[in-house]
Amino acid sequence: MARKKPTAKAEFVLFNVVYQDGSLSSNRRVPNSELGGLDGDAPARAIIEAQDREIAERSGIPRGPIKSIKRV
């Protein structure tokens, strides 16, 4: 009987982000290596805010403040 190949560990964790204006951004990727430990998912907010700043710089359209973040 053949052995199964080991599955790769997920490199990213997906989050749904709700903004203050009610808009939703689905499946935002955050590196798995940045999460966990004592802080849990808390670092995800800072990473997503940094992604939003970079997107705003490129597009010229700023995002509003984040209301909530939920792991998918």
Short mmCIF file of N, CA and C in Angstrom, two decimals:
data_model
loop_
_atom_site.label_atom_id
_atom_site.label_comp_id
_atom_site.label_asym_id
_atom_site.label_seq_id
_atom_site.Cartn_x
_atom_site.Cartn_y
_atom_site.Cartn_z
N MET A 1 0.84 -1.17 0.00
CA MET A 1 0.00 0.00 0.00
C MET A 1 0.89 1.24 0.00
N ALA A 2 0.56 2.21 -0.83
CA ALA A 2 1.37 3.42 -0.96
C ALA A 2 1.11 4.36 0.21
N ARG A 3 2.17 5.08 0.58
CA ARG A 3 2.02 6.08 1.64
C ARG A 3 1.48 7.37 1.06
N LYS A 4 0.69 8.07 1.86
CA LYS A 4 0.18 9.36 1.43
C LYS A 4 1.24 10.42 1.65
N LYS A 5 1.24 11.39 0.77
CA LYS A 5 2.16 12.51 0.92
C LYS A 5 1.67 13.38 2.08
N PRO A 6 2.59 13.93 2.86
CA PRO A 6 2.14 14.82 3.95
C PRO A 6 1.52 16.09 3.37
N THR A 7 0.47 16.53 4.00
CA THR A 7 -0.19 17.74 3.52
C THR A 7 0.59 18.96 3.98
N ALA A 8 0.59 19.97 3.15
CA ALA A 8 1.30 21.21 3.48
C ALA A 8 0.48 22.00 4.51
N LYS A 9 1.18 22.60 5.43
CA LYS A 9 0.52 23.43 6.42
C LYS A 9 0.06 24.72 5.75
N ALA A 10 -1.12 25.18 6.13
CA ALA A 10 -1.67 26.40 5.53
C ALA A 10 -0.74 27.57 5.79
N GLU A 11 -0.42 28.32 4.76
CA GLU A 11 0.48 29.45 4.89
C GLU A 11 -0.25 30.72 5.27
N PHE A 12 -1.55 30.78 4.97
CA PHE A 12 -2.33 31.98 5.25
C PHE A 12 -3.61 31.62 5.99
N VAL A 13 -4.09 32.58 6.77
CA VAL A 13 -5.39 32.47 7.43
C VAL A 13 -6.28 33.54 6.81
N LEU A 14 -7.53 33.19 6.54
CA LEU A 14 -8.45 34.12 5.90
C LEU A 14 -9.35 34.78 6.93
N PHE A 15 -9.61 36.07 6.73
CA PHE A 15 -10.46 36.85 7.62
C PHE A 15 -11.48 37.62 6.81
N ASN A 16 -12.69 37.77 7.37
CA ASN A 16 -13.69 38.69 6.83
C ASN A 16 -13.59 39.96 7.66
N VAL A 17 -13.58 41.11 6.98
CA VAL A 17 -13.42 42.39 7.65
C VAL A 17 -14.67 43.23 7.39
N VAL A 18 -15.26 43.75 8.48
CA VAL A 18 -16.40 44.67 8.37
C VAL A 18 -15.90 46.05 8.77
N TYR A 19 -16.19 47.04 7.92
CA TYR A 19 -15.75 48.41 8.16
C TYR A 19 -16.88 49.21 8.80
N GLN A 20 -16.54 50.37 9.38
CA GLN A 20 -17.51 51.21 10.08
C GLN A 20 -18.68 51.61 9.18
N ASP A 21 -18.44 51.77 7.87
CA ASP A 21 -19.52 52.17 6.96
C ASP A 21 -20.41 51.00 6.55
N GLY A 22 -20.12 49.81 7.06
CA GLY A 22 -20.94 48.63 6.77
C GLY A 22 -20.44 47.79 5.63
N SER A 23 -19.39 48.24 4.93
CA SER A 23 -18.87 47.45 3.82
C SER A 23 -18.10 46.25 4.35
N LEU A 24 -18.04 45.21 3.53
CA LEU A 24 -17.43 43.94 3.90
C LEU A 24 -16.31 43.61 2.93
N SER A 25 -15.20 43.16 3.45
CA SER A 25 -14.10 42.68 2.63
C SER A 25 -13.87 41.22 3.03
N SER A 26 -14.10 40.30 2.10
CA SER A 26 -14.04 38.88 2.40
C SER A 26 -12.67 38.29 2.07
N ASN A 27 -12.33 37.26 2.81
CA ASN A 27 -11.15 36.44 2.54
C ASN A 27 -9.84 37.23 2.48
N ARG A 28 -9.64 38.12 3.44
CA ARG A 28 -8.38 38.85 3.53
C ARG A 28 -7.33 37.90 4.08
N ARG A 29 -6.19 37.81 3.40
CA ARG A 29 -5.14 36.86 3.77
C ARG A 29 -4.15 37.48 4.75
N VAL A 30 -3.86 36.71 5.81
CA VAL A 30 -2.87 37.10 6.81
C VAL A 30 -1.92 35.91 6.98
N PRO A 31 -0.61 36.15 6.96
CA PRO A 31 0.34 35.04 7.12
C PRO A 31 0.12 34.30 8.44
N ASN A 32 0.07 32.98 8.36
CA ASN A 32 -0.15 32.14 9.53
C ASN A 32 0.97 32.31 10.56
N SER A 33 2.17 32.61 10.08
CA SER A 33 3.31 32.75 10.99
C SER A 33 3.18 33.97 11.90
N GLU A 34 2.35 34.95 11.52
CA GLU A 34 2.16 36.16 12.32
C GLU A 34 1.12 35.99 13.41
N LEU A 35 0.35 34.91 13.36
CA LEU A 35 -0.74 34.70 14.30
C LEU A 35 -0.37 33.64 15.32
N GLY A 36 -1.22 33.51 16.33
CA GLY A 36 -1.01 32.49 17.34
C GLY A 36 -0.31 33.05 18.55
N GLY A 37 0.18 32.18 19.38
CA GLY A 37 0.84 32.62 20.60
C GLY A 37 -0.18 33.20 21.58
N LEU A 38 0.27 34.04 22.46
CA LEU A 38 -0.60 34.61 23.48
C LEU A 38 -1.58 35.63 22.91
N ASP A 39 -1.21 36.29 21.80
CA ASP A 39 -2.06 37.31 21.21
C ASP A 39 -3.18 36.75 20.35
N GLY A 40 -3.09 35.50 19.94
CA GLY A 40 -4.12 34.90 19.10
C GLY A 40 -4.23 35.61 17.77
N ASP A 41 -5.44 36.08 17.43
CA ASP A 41 -5.70 36.75 16.16
C ASP A 41 -5.53 38.26 16.25
N ALA A 42 -5.12 38.80 17.38
CA ALA A 42 -4.98 40.25 17.55
C ALA A 42 -4.04 40.89 16.53
N PRO A 43 -2.92 40.27 16.17
CA PRO A 43 -2.02 40.89 15.18
C PRO A 43 -2.65 41.03 13.80
N ALA A 44 -3.72 40.29 13.52
CA ALA A 44 -4.36 40.34 12.21
C ALA A 44 -4.89 41.73 11.90
N ARG A 45 -5.41 42.43 12.90
CA ARG A 45 -5.96 43.78 12.68
C ARG A 45 -4.88 44.72 12.16
N ALA A 46 -3.70 44.70 12.78
CA ALA A 46 -2.61 45.58 12.36
C ALA A 46 -2.14 45.22 10.94
N ILE A 47 -2.09 43.95 10.63
CA ILE A 47 -1.65 43.52 9.31
C ILE A 47 -2.65 43.94 8.25
N ILE A 48 -3.95 43.77 8.54
CA ILE A 48 -4.98 44.16 7.58
C ILE A 48 -5.02 45.67 7.42
N GLU A 49 -4.82 46.43 8.50
CA GLU A 49 -4.76 47.89 8.39
C GLU A 49 -3.59 48.32 7.52
N ALA A 50 -2.45 47.64 7.64
CA ALA A 50 -1.29 47.95 6.79
C ALA A 50 -1.60 47.63 5.33
N GLN A 51 -2.30 46.52 5.08
CA GLN A 51 -2.70 46.18 3.72
C GLN A 51 -3.63 47.25 3.15
N ASP A 52 -4.57 47.74 4.01
CA ASP A 52 -5.50 48.78 3.56
C ASP A 52 -4.76 50.07 3.20
N ARG A 53 -3.75 50.44 4.00
CA ARG A 53 -2.98 51.64 3.69
C ARG A 53 -2.27 51.51 2.35
N GLU A 54 -1.70 50.34 2.10
CA GLU A 54 -0.99 50.11 0.83
C GLU A 54 -1.97 50.16 -0.35
N ILE A 55 -3.14 49.57 -0.19
CA ILE A 55 -4.15 49.59 -1.25
C ILE A 55 -4.61 51.02 -1.50
N ALA A 56 -4.80 51.79 -0.42
CA ALA A 56 -5.25 53.18 -0.55
C ALA A 56 -4.20 54.02 -1.28
N GLU A 57 -2.91 53.78 -1.00
CA GLU A 57 -1.85 54.52 -1.68
C GLU A 57 -1.88 54.25 -3.18
N ARG A 58 -2.09 53.00 -3.54
CA ARG A 58 -2.08 52.63 -4.96
C ARG A 58 -3.33 53.09 -5.70
N SER A 59 -4.49 53.00 -5.04
CA SER A 59 -5.74 53.32 -5.72
C SER A 59 -6.18 54.76 -5.53
N GLY A 60 -5.71 55.39 -4.46
CA GLY A 60 -6.14 56.75 -4.17
C GLY A 60 -7.47 56.82 -3.46
N ILE A 61 -8.03 55.66 -3.10
CA ILE A 61 -9.32 55.60 -2.40
C ILE A 61 -9.08 55.02 -1.00
N PRO A 62 -9.19 55.86 0.05
CA PRO A 62 -8.93 55.35 1.40
C PRO A 62 -10.08 54.48 1.92
N ARG A 63 -9.75 53.51 2.77
CA ARG A 63 -10.75 52.68 3.43
C ARG A 63 -11.10 53.31 4.77
N GLY A 64 -12.30 53.04 5.24
CA GLY A 64 -12.71 53.55 6.55
C GLY A 64 -12.10 52.70 7.66
N PRO A 65 -12.36 53.08 8.90
CA PRO A 65 -11.86 52.31 10.04
C PRO A 65 -12.53 50.93 10.12
N ILE A 66 -11.80 49.97 10.66
CA ILE A 66 -12.29 48.61 10.79
C ILE A 66 -13.21 48.51 12.01
N LYS A 67 -14.37 47.90 11.80
CA LYS A 67 -15.32 47.69 12.89
C LYS A 67 -15.08 46.34 13.55
N SER A 68 -14.95 45.27 12.75
CA SER A 68 -14.71 43.95 13.31
C SER A 68 -13.97 43.07 12.31
N ILE A 69 -13.29 42.08 12.86
CA ILE A 69 -12.56 41.09 12.07
C ILE A 69 -12.97 39.72 12.56
N LYS A 70 -13.28 38.81 11.61
CA LYS A 70 -13.69 37.46 11.97
C LYS A 70 -12.94 36.46 11.11
N ARG A 71 -12.37 35.47 11.76
CA ARG A 71 -11.66 34.40 11.03
C ARG A 71 -12.67 33.59 10.25
N VAL A 72 -12.30 33.24 9.00
CA VAL A 72 -13.19 32.45 8.15
C VAL A 72 -12.98 30.99 8.43
#
